[in-house]
């Protein structure tokens, strides 16, 4: 399953690394890609191992507000 999340504006390249590292370490996450200029995060994950709420919570706990979610 894939999820695309719109975040508040990302202010620095280290945000990209922080989010990718934090989400990628979660069990069940296959890939994490941050689109810095668009302030979006794309995550491909196995929904039998992790749910989208856990991914959203992780990003929130890293200090970023998720403004919108699209599931593919």
PDB file of N, CA, C and O in Angstrom:
ATOM      1  N   UNK A   1       0.847  -1.167   0.000  1.00  0.00           N
ATOM      2  CA  UNK A   1       0.000   0.000   0.000  1.00  0.00           C
ATOM      3  C   UNK A   1       0.893   1.230   0.000  1.00  0.00           C
ATOM      4  O   UNK A   1       1.981   1.221   0.553  1.00  0.00           O
ATOM      5  N   UNK A   2       0.413   2.294  -0.635  1.00  0.00           N
ATOM      6  CA  UNK A   2       1.170   3.543  -0.675  1.00  0.00           C
ATOM      7  C   UNK A   2       0.340   4.660  -0.071  1.00  0.00           C
ATOM      8  O   UNK A   2      -0.873   4.702  -0.229  1.00  0.00           O
ATOM      9  N   UNK A   3       1.034   5.551   0.622  1.00  0.00           N
ATOM     10  CA  UNK A   3       0.398   6.716   1.222  1.00  0.00           C
ATOM     11  C   UNK A   3       1.234   7.942   0.851  1.00  0.00           C
ATOM     12  O   UNK A   3       2.468   7.874   0.827  1.00  0.00           O
ATOM     13  N   UNK A   4       0.550   9.022   0.515  1.00  0.00           N
ATOM     14  CA  UNK A   4       1.208  10.294   0.234  1.00  0.00           C
ATOM     15  C   UNK A   4       0.662  11.303   1.236  1.00  0.00           C
ATOM     16  O   UNK A   4      -0.550  11.474   1.355  1.00  0.00           O
ATOM     17  N   UNK A   5       1.565  11.952   1.964  1.00  0.00           N
ATOM     18  CA  UNK A   5       1.165  12.907   2.993  1.00  0.00           C
ATOM     19  C   UNK A   5       1.677  14.298   2.659  1.00  0.00           C
ATOM     20  O   UNK A   5       2.846  14.449   2.285  1.00  0.00           O
ATOM     21  N   UNK A   6       0.808  15.267   2.783  1.00  0.00           N
ATOM     22  CA  UNK A   6       1.180  16.672   2.627  1.00  0.00           C
ATOM     23  C   UNK A   6       1.556  17.201   4.001  1.00  0.00           C
ATOM     24  O   UNK A   6       0.794  17.045   4.950  1.00  0.00           O
ATOM     25  N   UNK A   7       2.733  17.813   4.101  1.00  0.00           N
ATOM     26  CA  UNK A   7       3.201  18.348   5.378  1.00  0.00           C
ATOM     27  C   UNK A   7       3.214  19.863   5.353  1.00  0.00           C
ATOM     28  O   UNK A   7       3.080  20.477   4.298  1.00  0.00           O
ATOM     29  N   UNK A   8       3.407  20.447   6.540  1.00  0.00           N
ATOM     30  CA  UNK A   8       3.725  21.867   6.585  1.00  0.00           C
ATOM     31  C   UNK A   8       4.979  22.062   5.750  1.00  0.00           C
ATOM     32  O   UNK A   8       5.725  21.117   5.503  1.00  0.00           O
ATOM     33  N   UNK A   9       5.249  23.263   5.374  1.00  0.00           N
ATOM     34  CA  UNK A   9       6.422  23.543   4.554  1.00  0.00           C
ATOM     35  C   UNK A   9       7.695  23.033   5.240  1.00  0.00           C
ATOM     36  O   UNK A   9       7.921  23.289   6.419  1.00  0.00           O
ATOM     37  N   UNK A  10       8.505  22.308   4.486  1.00  0.00           N
ATOM     38  CA  UNK A  10       9.786  21.832   5.015  1.00  0.00           C
ATOM     39  C   UNK A  10      10.807  22.942   4.840  1.00  0.00           C
ATOM     40  O   UNK A  10      10.923  23.534   3.768  1.00  0.00           O
ATOM     41  N   UNK A  11      11.557  23.240   5.890  1.00  0.00           N
ATOM     42  CA  UNK A  11      12.419  24.413   5.881  1.00  0.00           C
ATOM     43  C   UNK A  11      13.888  24.138   5.597  1.00  0.00           C
ATOM     44  O   UNK A  11      14.622  25.060   5.269  1.00  0.00           O
ATOM     45  N   UNK A  12      14.313  22.885   5.715  1.00  0.00           N
ATOM     46  CA  UNK A  12      15.743  22.626   5.507  1.00  0.00           C
ATOM     47  C   UNK A  12      15.955  21.185   5.027  1.00  0.00           C
ATOM     48  O   UNK A  12      15.128  20.309   5.298  1.00  0.00           O
ATOM     49  N   UNK A  13      17.060  20.941   4.338  1.00  0.00           N
ATOM     50  CA  UNK A  13      17.335  19.584   3.852  1.00  0.00           C
ATOM     51  C   UNK A  13      17.480  18.547   4.966  1.00  0.00           C
ATOM     52  O   UNK A  13      17.221  17.370   4.750  1.00  0.00           O
ATOM     53  N   UNK A  14      17.854  18.980   6.159  1.00  0.00           N
ATOM     54  CA  UNK A  14      17.975  18.013   7.247  1.00  0.00           C
ATOM     55  C   UNK A  14      16.610  17.457   7.642  1.00  0.00           C
ATOM     56  O   UNK A  14      16.514  16.364   8.199  1.00  0.00           O
ATOM     57  N   UNK A  15      15.528  18.208   7.347  1.00  0.00           N
ATOM     58  CA  UNK A  15      14.168  17.708   7.582  1.00  0.00           C
ATOM     59  C   UNK A  15      13.949  16.432   6.775  1.00  0.00           C
ATOM     60  O   UNK A  15      13.363  15.468   7.263  1.00  0.00           O
ATOM     61  N   UNK A  16      14.398  16.456   5.538  1.00  0.00           N
ATOM     62  CA  UNK A  16      14.275  15.312   4.644  1.00  0.00           C
ATOM     63  C   UNK A  16      14.927  14.081   5.271  1.00  0.00           C
ATOM     64  O   UNK A  16      14.307  13.025   5.369  1.00  0.00           O
ATOM     65  N   UNK A  17      16.149  14.225   5.716  1.00  0.00           N
ATOM     66  CA  UNK A  17      16.875  13.105   6.314  1.00  0.00           C
ATOM     67  C   UNK A  17      16.215  12.618   7.595  1.00  0.00           C
ATOM     68  O   UNK A  17      16.124  11.418   7.842  1.00  0.00           O
ATOM     69  N   UNK A  18      15.745  13.542   8.412  1.00  0.00           N
ATOM     70  CA  UNK A  18      15.111  13.200   9.693  1.00  0.00           C
ATOM     71  C   UNK A  18      13.843  12.379   9.462  1.00  0.00           C
ATOM     72  O   UNK A  18      13.623  11.355  10.104  1.00  0.00           O
ATOM     73  N   UNK A  19      13.008  12.816   8.520  1.00  0.00           N
ATOM     74  CA  UNK A  19      11.760  12.108   8.234  1.00  0.00           C
ATOM     75  C   UNK A  19      12.034  10.755   7.593  1.00  0.00           C
ATOM     76  O   UNK A  19      11.475   9.739   8.006  1.00  0.00           O
ATOM     77  N   UNK A  20      12.900  10.722   6.574  1.00  0.00           N
ATOM     78  CA  UNK A  20      13.193   9.447   5.912  1.00  0.00           C
ATOM     79  C   UNK A  20      13.772   8.428   6.880  1.00  0.00           C
ATOM     80  O   UNK A  20      13.380   7.265   6.882  1.00  0.00           O
ATOM     81  N   UNK A  21      14.683   8.853   7.744  1.00  0.00           N
ATOM     82  CA  UNK A  21      15.293   7.934   8.707  1.00  0.00           C
ATOM     83  C   UNK A  21      14.261   7.459   9.736  1.00  0.00           C
ATOM     84  O   UNK A  21      14.201   6.267  10.053  1.00  0.00           O
ATOM     85  N   UNK A  22      13.440   8.369  10.228  1.00  0.00           N
ATOM     86  CA  UNK A  22      12.455   8.012  11.245  1.00  0.00           C
ATOM     87  C   UNK A  22      11.395   7.056  10.750  1.00  0.00           C
ATOM     88  O   UNK A  22      11.031   6.096  11.438  1.00  0.00           O
ATOM     89  N   UNK A  23      10.888   7.288   9.549  1.00  0.00           N
ATOM     90  CA  UNK A  23       9.825   6.437   9.011  1.00  0.00           C
ATOM     91  C   UNK A  23      10.390   5.123   8.486  1.00  0.00           C
ATOM     92  O   UNK A  23       9.778   4.061   8.665  1.00  0.00           O
ATOM     93  N   UNK A  24      11.564   5.159   7.867  1.00  0.00           N
ATOM     94  CA  UNK A  24      12.150   3.949   7.288  1.00  0.00           C
ATOM     95  C   UNK A  24      12.462   2.884   8.329  1.00  0.00           C
ATOM     96  O   UNK A  24      12.499   1.700   8.007  1.00  0.00           O
ATOM     97  N   UNK A  25      12.683   3.278   9.574  1.00  0.00           N
ATOM     98  CA  UNK A  25      13.023   2.309  10.615  1.00  0.00           C
ATOM     99  C   UNK A  25      11.806   1.537  11.131  1.00  0.00           C
ATOM    100  O   UNK A  25      11.950   0.564  11.859  1.00  0.00           O
ATOM    101  N   UNK A  26      10.608   1.976  10.766  1.00  0.00           N
ATOM    102  CA  UNK A  26       9.397   1.293  11.221  1.00  0.00           C
ATOM    103  C   UNK A  26       9.242  -0.055  10.524  1.00  0.00           C
ATOM    104  O   UNK A  26       9.447  -0.154   9.317  1.00  0.00           O
ATOM    105  N   UNK A  27       8.877  -1.077  11.272  1.00  0.00           N
ATOM    106  CA  UNK A  27       8.633  -2.389  10.689  1.00  0.00           C
ATOM    107  C   UNK A  27       7.459  -2.334   9.731  1.00  0.00           C
ATOM    108  O   UNK A  27       6.428  -1.743  10.044  1.00  0.00           O
ATOM    109  N   UNK A  28       7.631  -2.895   8.553  1.00  0.00           N
ATOM    110  CA  UNK A  28       6.572  -2.913   7.559  1.00  0.00           C
ATOM    111  C   UNK A  28       6.694  -1.827   6.514  1.00  0.00           C
ATOM    112  O   UNK A  28       5.973  -1.831   5.524  1.00  0.00           O
ATOM    113  N   UNK A  29       7.593  -0.865   6.722  1.00  0.00           N
ATOM    114  CA  UNK A  29       7.807   0.197   5.738  1.00  0.00           C
ATOM    115  C   UNK A  29       8.842  -0.286   4.722  1.00  0.00           C
ATOM    116  O   UNK A  29       9.939  -0.699   5.084  1.00  0.00           O
ATOM    117  N   UNK A  30       8.458  -0.247   3.449  1.00  0.00           N
ATOM    118  CA  UNK A  30       9.360  -0.671   2.375  1.00  0.00           C
ATOM    119  C   UNK A  30      10.235   0.473   1.880  1.00  0.00           C
ATOM    120  O   UNK A  30      11.446   0.319   1.771  1.00  0.00           O
ATOM    121  N   UNK A  31       9.626   1.601   1.550  1.00  0.00           N
ATOM    122  CA  UNK A  31      10.377   2.767   1.088  1.00  0.00           C
ATOM    123  C   UNK A  31       9.743   4.049   1.625  1.00  0.00           C
ATOM    124  O   UNK A  31       8.542   4.110   1.840  1.00  0.00           O
ATOM    125  N   UNK A  32      10.597   5.045   1.809  1.00  0.00           N
ATOM    126  CA  UNK A  32      10.149   6.376   2.226  1.00  0.00           C
ATOM    127  C   UNK A  32      10.861   7.388   1.347  1.00  0.00           C
ATOM    128  O   UNK A  32      12.077   7.343   1.206  1.00  0.00           O
ATOM    129  N   UNK A  33      10.103   8.295   0.747  1.00  0.00           N
ATOM    130  CA  UNK A  33      10.670   9.326  -0.126  1.00  0.00           C
ATOM    131  C   UNK A  33      10.061  10.670   0.253  1.00  0.00           C
ATOM    132  O   UNK A  33       8.843  10.825   0.254  1.00  0.00           O
ATOM    133  N   UNK A  34      10.919  11.626   0.601  1.00  0.00           N
ATOM    134  CA  UNK A  34      10.466  12.968   0.912  1.00  0.00           C
ATOM    135  C   UNK A  34      10.696  13.845  -0.315  1.00  0.00           C
ATOM    136  O   UNK A  34      11.796  13.884  -0.856  1.00  0.00           O
ATOM    137  N   UNK A  35       9.631  14.517  -0.759  1.00  0.00           N
ATOM    138  CA  UNK A  35       9.722  15.472  -1.859  1.00  0.00           C
ATOM    139  C   UNK A  35       9.827  16.856  -1.222  1.00  0.00           C
ATOM    140  O   UNK A  35       8.824  17.470  -0.868  1.00  0.00           O
ATOM    141  N   UNK A  36      11.067  17.303  -1.045  1.00  0.00           N
ATOM    142  CA  UNK A  36      11.360  18.506  -0.263  1.00  0.00           C
ATOM    143  C   UNK A  36      10.611  19.731  -0.789  1.00  0.00           C
ATOM    144  O   UNK A  36       9.933  20.425  -0.037  1.00  0.00           O
ATOM    145  N   UNK A  37      10.722  20.023  -2.083  1.00  0.00           N
ATOM    146  CA  UNK A  37      10.109  21.236  -2.641  1.00  0.00           C
ATOM    147  C   UNK A  37       8.584  21.213  -2.600  1.00  0.00           C
ATOM    148  O   UNK A  37       7.945  22.251  -2.547  1.00  0.00           O
ATOM    149  N   UNK A  38       7.984  20.027  -2.622  1.00  0.00           N
ATOM    150  CA  UNK A  38       6.527  19.897  -2.578  1.00  0.00           C
ATOM    151  C   UNK A  38       6.004  19.691  -1.159  1.00  0.00           C
ATOM    152  O   UNK A  38       4.794  19.669  -0.949  1.00  0.00           O
ATOM    153  N   UNK A  39       6.900  19.503  -0.198  1.00  0.00           N
ATOM    154  CA  UNK A  39       6.542  19.222   1.201  1.00  0.00           C
ATOM    155  C   UNK A  39       5.630  18.007   1.309  1.00  0.00           C
ATOM    156  O   UNK A  39       4.616  18.020   2.004  1.00  0.00           O
ATOM    157  N   UNK A  40       6.009  16.947   0.591  1.00  0.00           N
ATOM    158  CA  UNK A  40       5.245  15.702   0.619  1.00  0.00           C
ATOM    159  C   UNK A  40       6.141  14.542   1.012  1.00  0.00           C
ATOM    160  O   UNK A  40       7.345  14.569   0.786  1.00  0.00           O
ATOM    161  N   UNK A  41       5.519  13.527   1.598  1.00  0.00           N
ATOM    162  CA  UNK A  41       6.212  12.293   1.943  1.00  0.00           C
ATOM    163  C   UNK A  41       5.436  11.142   1.310  1.00  0.00           C
ATOM    164  O   UNK A  41       4.222  11.043   1.497  1.00  0.00           O
ATOM    165  N   UNK A  42       6.151  10.302   0.567  1.00  0.00           N
ATOM    166  CA  UNK A  42       5.550   9.109  -0.027  1.00  0.00           C
ATOM    167  C   UNK A  42       6.105   7.895   0.702  1.00  0.00           C
ATOM    168  O   UNK A  42       7.322   7.765   0.854  1.00  0.00           O
ATOM    169  N   UNK A  43       5.204   7.029   1.159  1.00  0.00           N
ATOM    170  CA  UNK A  43       5.630   5.836   1.892  1.00  0.00           C
ATOM    171  C   UNK A  43       4.942   4.621   1.281  1.00  0.00           C
ATOM    172  O   UNK A  43       3.728   4.608   1.096  1.00  0.00           O
ATOM    173  N   UNK A  44       5.744   3.619   0.947  1.00  0.00           N
ATOM    174  CA  UNK A  44       5.233   2.327   0.498  1.00  0.00           C
ATOM    175  C   UNK A  44       5.385   1.380   1.684  1.00  0.00           C
ATOM    176  O   UNK A  44       6.485   1.248   2.235  1.00  0.00           O
ATOM    177  N   UNK A  45       4.275   0.749   2.091  1.00  0.00           N
ATOM    178  CA  UNK A  45       4.324  -0.079   3.296  1.00  0.00           C
ATOM    179  C   UNK A  45       3.414  -1.291   3.168  1.00  0.00           C
ATOM    180  O   UNK A  45       2.522  -1.335   2.321  1.00  0.00           O
ATOM    181  N   UNK A  46       3.665  -2.277   4.021  1.00  0.00           N
ATOM    182  CA  UNK A  46       2.863  -3.494   4.089  1.00  0.00           C
ATOM    183  C   UNK A  46       1.800  -3.286   5.165  1.00  0.00           C
ATOM    184  O   UNK A  46       2.116  -3.257   6.354  1.00  0.00           O
ATOM    185  N   UNK A  47       0.541  -3.143   4.739  1.00  0.00           N
ATOM    186  CA  UNK A  47      -0.516  -2.828   5.701  1.00  0.00           C
ATOM    187  C   UNK A  47      -0.903  -4.002   6.593  1.00  0.00           C
ATOM    188  O   UNK A  47      -1.712  -3.845   7.500  1.00  0.00           O
ATOM    189  N   UNK A  48      -0.286  -5.165   6.383  1.00  0.00           N
ATOM    190  CA  UNK A  48      -0.504  -6.268   7.311  1.00  0.00           C
ATOM    191  C   UNK A  48       0.467  -6.179   8.500  1.00  0.00           C
ATOM    192  O   UNK A  48       0.297  -6.861   9.498  1.00  0.00           O
ATOM    193  N   UNK A  49       1.490  -5.295   8.382  1.00  0.00           N
ATOM    194  CA  UNK A  49       2.480  -5.134   9.436  1.00  0.00           C
ATOM    195  C   UNK A  49       2.391  -3.787  10.158  1.00  0.00           C
ATOM    196  O   UNK A  49       2.785  -3.672  11.319  1.00  0.00           O
ATOM    197  N   UNK A  50       1.888  -2.763   9.460  1.00  0.00           N
ATOM    198  CA  UNK A  50       1.819  -1.426  10.041  1.00  0.00           C
ATOM    199  C   UNK A  50       0.629  -0.695   9.413  1.00  0.00           C
ATOM    200  O   UNK A  50       0.292  -0.943   8.256  1.00  0.00           O
ATOM    201  N   UNK A  51       0.014   0.190  10.188  1.00  0.00           N
ATOM    202  CA  UNK A  51      -1.101   0.955   9.624  1.00  0.00           C
ATOM    203  C   UNK A  51      -0.673   2.408   9.387  1.00  0.00           C
ATOM    204  O   UNK A  51       0.340   2.867   9.901  1.00  0.00           O
ATOM    205  N   UNK A  52      -1.467   3.103   8.584  1.00  0.00           N
ATOM    206  CA  UNK A  52      -1.121   4.471   8.217  1.00  0.00           C
ATOM    207  C   UNK A  52      -1.091   5.398   9.427  1.00  0.00           C
ATOM    208  O   UNK A  52      -0.298   6.343   9.453  1.00  0.00           O
ATOM    209  N   UNK A  53      -1.894   5.121  10.435  1.00  0.00           N
ATOM    210  CA  UNK A  53      -1.910   5.964  11.627  1.00  0.00           C
ATOM    211  C   UNK A  53      -0.556   5.950  12.336  1.00  0.00           C
ATOM    212  O   UNK A  53      -0.111   6.973  12.854  1.00  0.00           O
ATOM    213  N   UNK A  54       0.098   4.803  12.373  1.00  0.00           N
ATOM    214  CA  UNK A  54       1.421   4.700  13.003  1.00  0.00           C
ATOM    215  C   UNK A  54       2.445   5.539  12.235  1.00  0.00           C
ATOM    216  O   UNK A  54       3.292   6.203  12.832  1.00  0.00           O
ATOM    217  N   UNK A  55       2.353   5.531  10.912  1.00  0.00           N
ATOM    218  CA  UNK A  55       3.268   6.330  10.089  1.00  0.00           C
ATOM    219  C   UNK A  55       3.009   7.818  10.334  1.00  0.00           C
ATOM    220  O   UNK A  55       3.953   8.593  10.540  1.00  0.00           O
ATOM    221  N   UNK A  56       1.744   8.217  10.333  1.00  0.00           N
ATOM    222  CA  UNK A  56       1.382   9.616  10.579  1.00  0.00           C
ATOM    223  C   UNK A  56       1.834  10.044  11.975  1.00  0.00           C
ATOM    224  O   UNK A  56       2.401  11.131  12.150  1.00  0.00           O
ATOM    225  N   UNK A  57       1.608   9.199  12.979  1.00  0.00           N
ATOM    226  CA  UNK A  57       2.041   9.504  14.351  1.00  0.00           C
ATOM    227  C   UNK A  57       3.552   9.682  14.433  1.00  0.00           C
ATOM    228  O   UNK A  57       4.046  10.562  15.147  1.00  0.00           O
ATOM    229  N   UNK A  58       4.277   8.843  13.715  1.00  0.00           N
ATOM    230  CA  UNK A  58       5.744   8.936  13.725  1.00  0.00           C
ATOM    231  C   UNK A  58       6.198  10.269  13.166  1.00  0.00           C
ATOM    232  O   UNK A  58       7.067  10.935  13.746  1.00  0.00           O
ATOM    233  N   UNK A  59       5.606  10.696  12.057  1.00  0.00           N
ATOM    234  CA  UNK A  59       5.967  11.992  11.469  1.00  0.00           C
ATOM    235  C   UNK A  59       5.601  13.124  12.425  1.00  0.00           C
ATOM    236  O   UNK A  59       6.384  14.067  12.608  1.00  0.00           O
ATOM    237  N   UNK A  60       4.450  13.032  13.056  1.00  0.00           N
ATOM    238  CA  UNK A  60       4.037  14.048  14.030  1.00  0.00           C
ATOM    239  C   UNK A  60       5.004  14.105  15.203  1.00  0.00           C
ATOM    240  O   UNK A  60       5.373  15.189  15.665  1.00  0.00           O
ATOM    241  N   UNK A  61       5.435  12.941  15.684  1.00  0.00           N
ATOM    242  CA  UNK A  61       6.378  12.883  16.807  1.00  0.00           C
ATOM    243  C   UNK A  61       7.754  13.429  16.435  1.00  0.00           C
ATOM    244  O   UNK A  61       8.510  13.826  17.317  1.00  0.00           O
ATOM    245  N   UNK A  62       8.057  13.451  15.136  1.00  0.00           N
ATOM    246  CA  UNK A  62       9.315  14.047  14.672  1.00  0.00           C
ATOM    247  C   UNK A  62       9.220  15.568  14.577  1.00  0.00           C
ATOM    248  O   UNK A  62      10.208  16.247  14.328  1.00  0.00           O
ATOM    249  N   UNK A  63       7.996  16.098  14.767  1.00  0.00           N
ATOM    250  CA  UNK A  63       7.820  17.541  14.792  1.00  0.00           C
ATOM    251  C   UNK A  63       7.205  18.146  13.545  1.00  0.00           C
ATOM    252  O   UNK A  63       7.280  19.365  13.353  1.00  0.00           O
ATOM    253  N   UNK A  64       6.570  17.333  12.713  1.00  0.00           N
ATOM    254  CA  UNK A  64       5.978  17.825  11.471  1.00  0.00           C
ATOM    255  C   UNK A  64       4.485  17.541  11.455  1.00  0.00           C
ATOM    256  O   UNK A  64       4.050  16.456  11.815  1.00  0.00           O
ATOM    257  N   UNK A  65       3.716  18.529  11.016  1.00  0.00           N
ATOM    258  CA  UNK A  65       2.257  18.374  10.971  1.00  0.00           C
ATOM    259  C   UNK A  65       1.826  17.830   9.620  1.00  0.00           C
ATOM    260  O   UNK A  65       2.185  18.382   8.578  1.00  0.00           O
ATOM    261  N   UNK A  66       1.081  16.743   9.650  1.00  0.00           N
ATOM    262  CA  UNK A  66       0.530  16.155   8.427  1.00  0.00           C
ATOM    263  C   UNK A  66      -0.769  16.887   8.122  1.00  0.00           C
ATOM    264  O   UNK A  66      -1.714  16.870   8.895  1.00  0.00           O
ATOM    265  N   UNK A  67      -0.811  17.551   6.962  1.00  0.00           N
ATOM    266  CA  UNK A  67      -1.964  18.370   6.569  1.00  0.00           C
ATOM    267  C   UNK A  67      -2.978  17.611   5.745  1.00  0.00           C
ATOM    268  O   UNK A  67      -4.143  17.963   5.717  1.00  0.00           O
ATOM    269  N   UNK A  68      -2.534  16.583   5.033  1.00  0.00           N
ATOM    270  CA  UNK A  68      -3.439  15.821   4.182  1.00  0.00           C
ATOM    271  C   UNK A  68      -2.857  14.460   3.877  1.00  0.00           C
ATOM    272  O   UNK A  68      -1.644  14.273   3.910  1.00  0.00           O
ATOM    273  N   UNK A  69      -3.742  13.499   3.607  1.00  0.00           N
ATOM    274  CA  UNK A  69      -3.316  12.119   3.360  1.00  0.00           C
ATOM    275  C   UNK A  69      -4.058  11.593   2.139  1.00  0.00           C
ATOM    276  O   UNK A  69      -5.262  11.755   2.012  1.00  0.00           O
ATOM    277  N   UNK A  70      -3.311  10.944   1.248  1.00  0.00           N
ATOM    278  CA  UNK A  70      -3.897  10.292   0.084  1.00  0.00           C
ATOM    279  C   UNK A  70      -3.364   8.861   0.056  1.00  0.00           C
ATOM    280  O   UNK A  70      -2.168   8.637   0.160  1.00  0.00           O
ATOM    281  N   UNK A  71      -4.271   7.904  -0.074  1.00  0.00           N
ATOM    282  CA  UNK A  71      -3.877   6.491  -0.095  1.00  0.00           C
ATOM    283  C   UNK A  71      -4.008   5.966  -1.516  1.00  0.00           C
ATOM    284  O   UNK A  71      -5.017   6.230  -2.186  1.00  0.00           O
ATOM    285  N   UNK A  72      -3.005   5.226  -1.949  1.00  0.00           N
ATOM    286  CA  UNK A  72      -3.036   4.622  -3.287  1.00  0.00           C
ATOM    287  C   UNK A  72      -2.975   3.121  -3.160  1.00  0.00           C
ATOM    288  O   UNK A  72      -2.387   2.583  -2.305  1.00  0.00           O
TER     289      UNK A  72
END
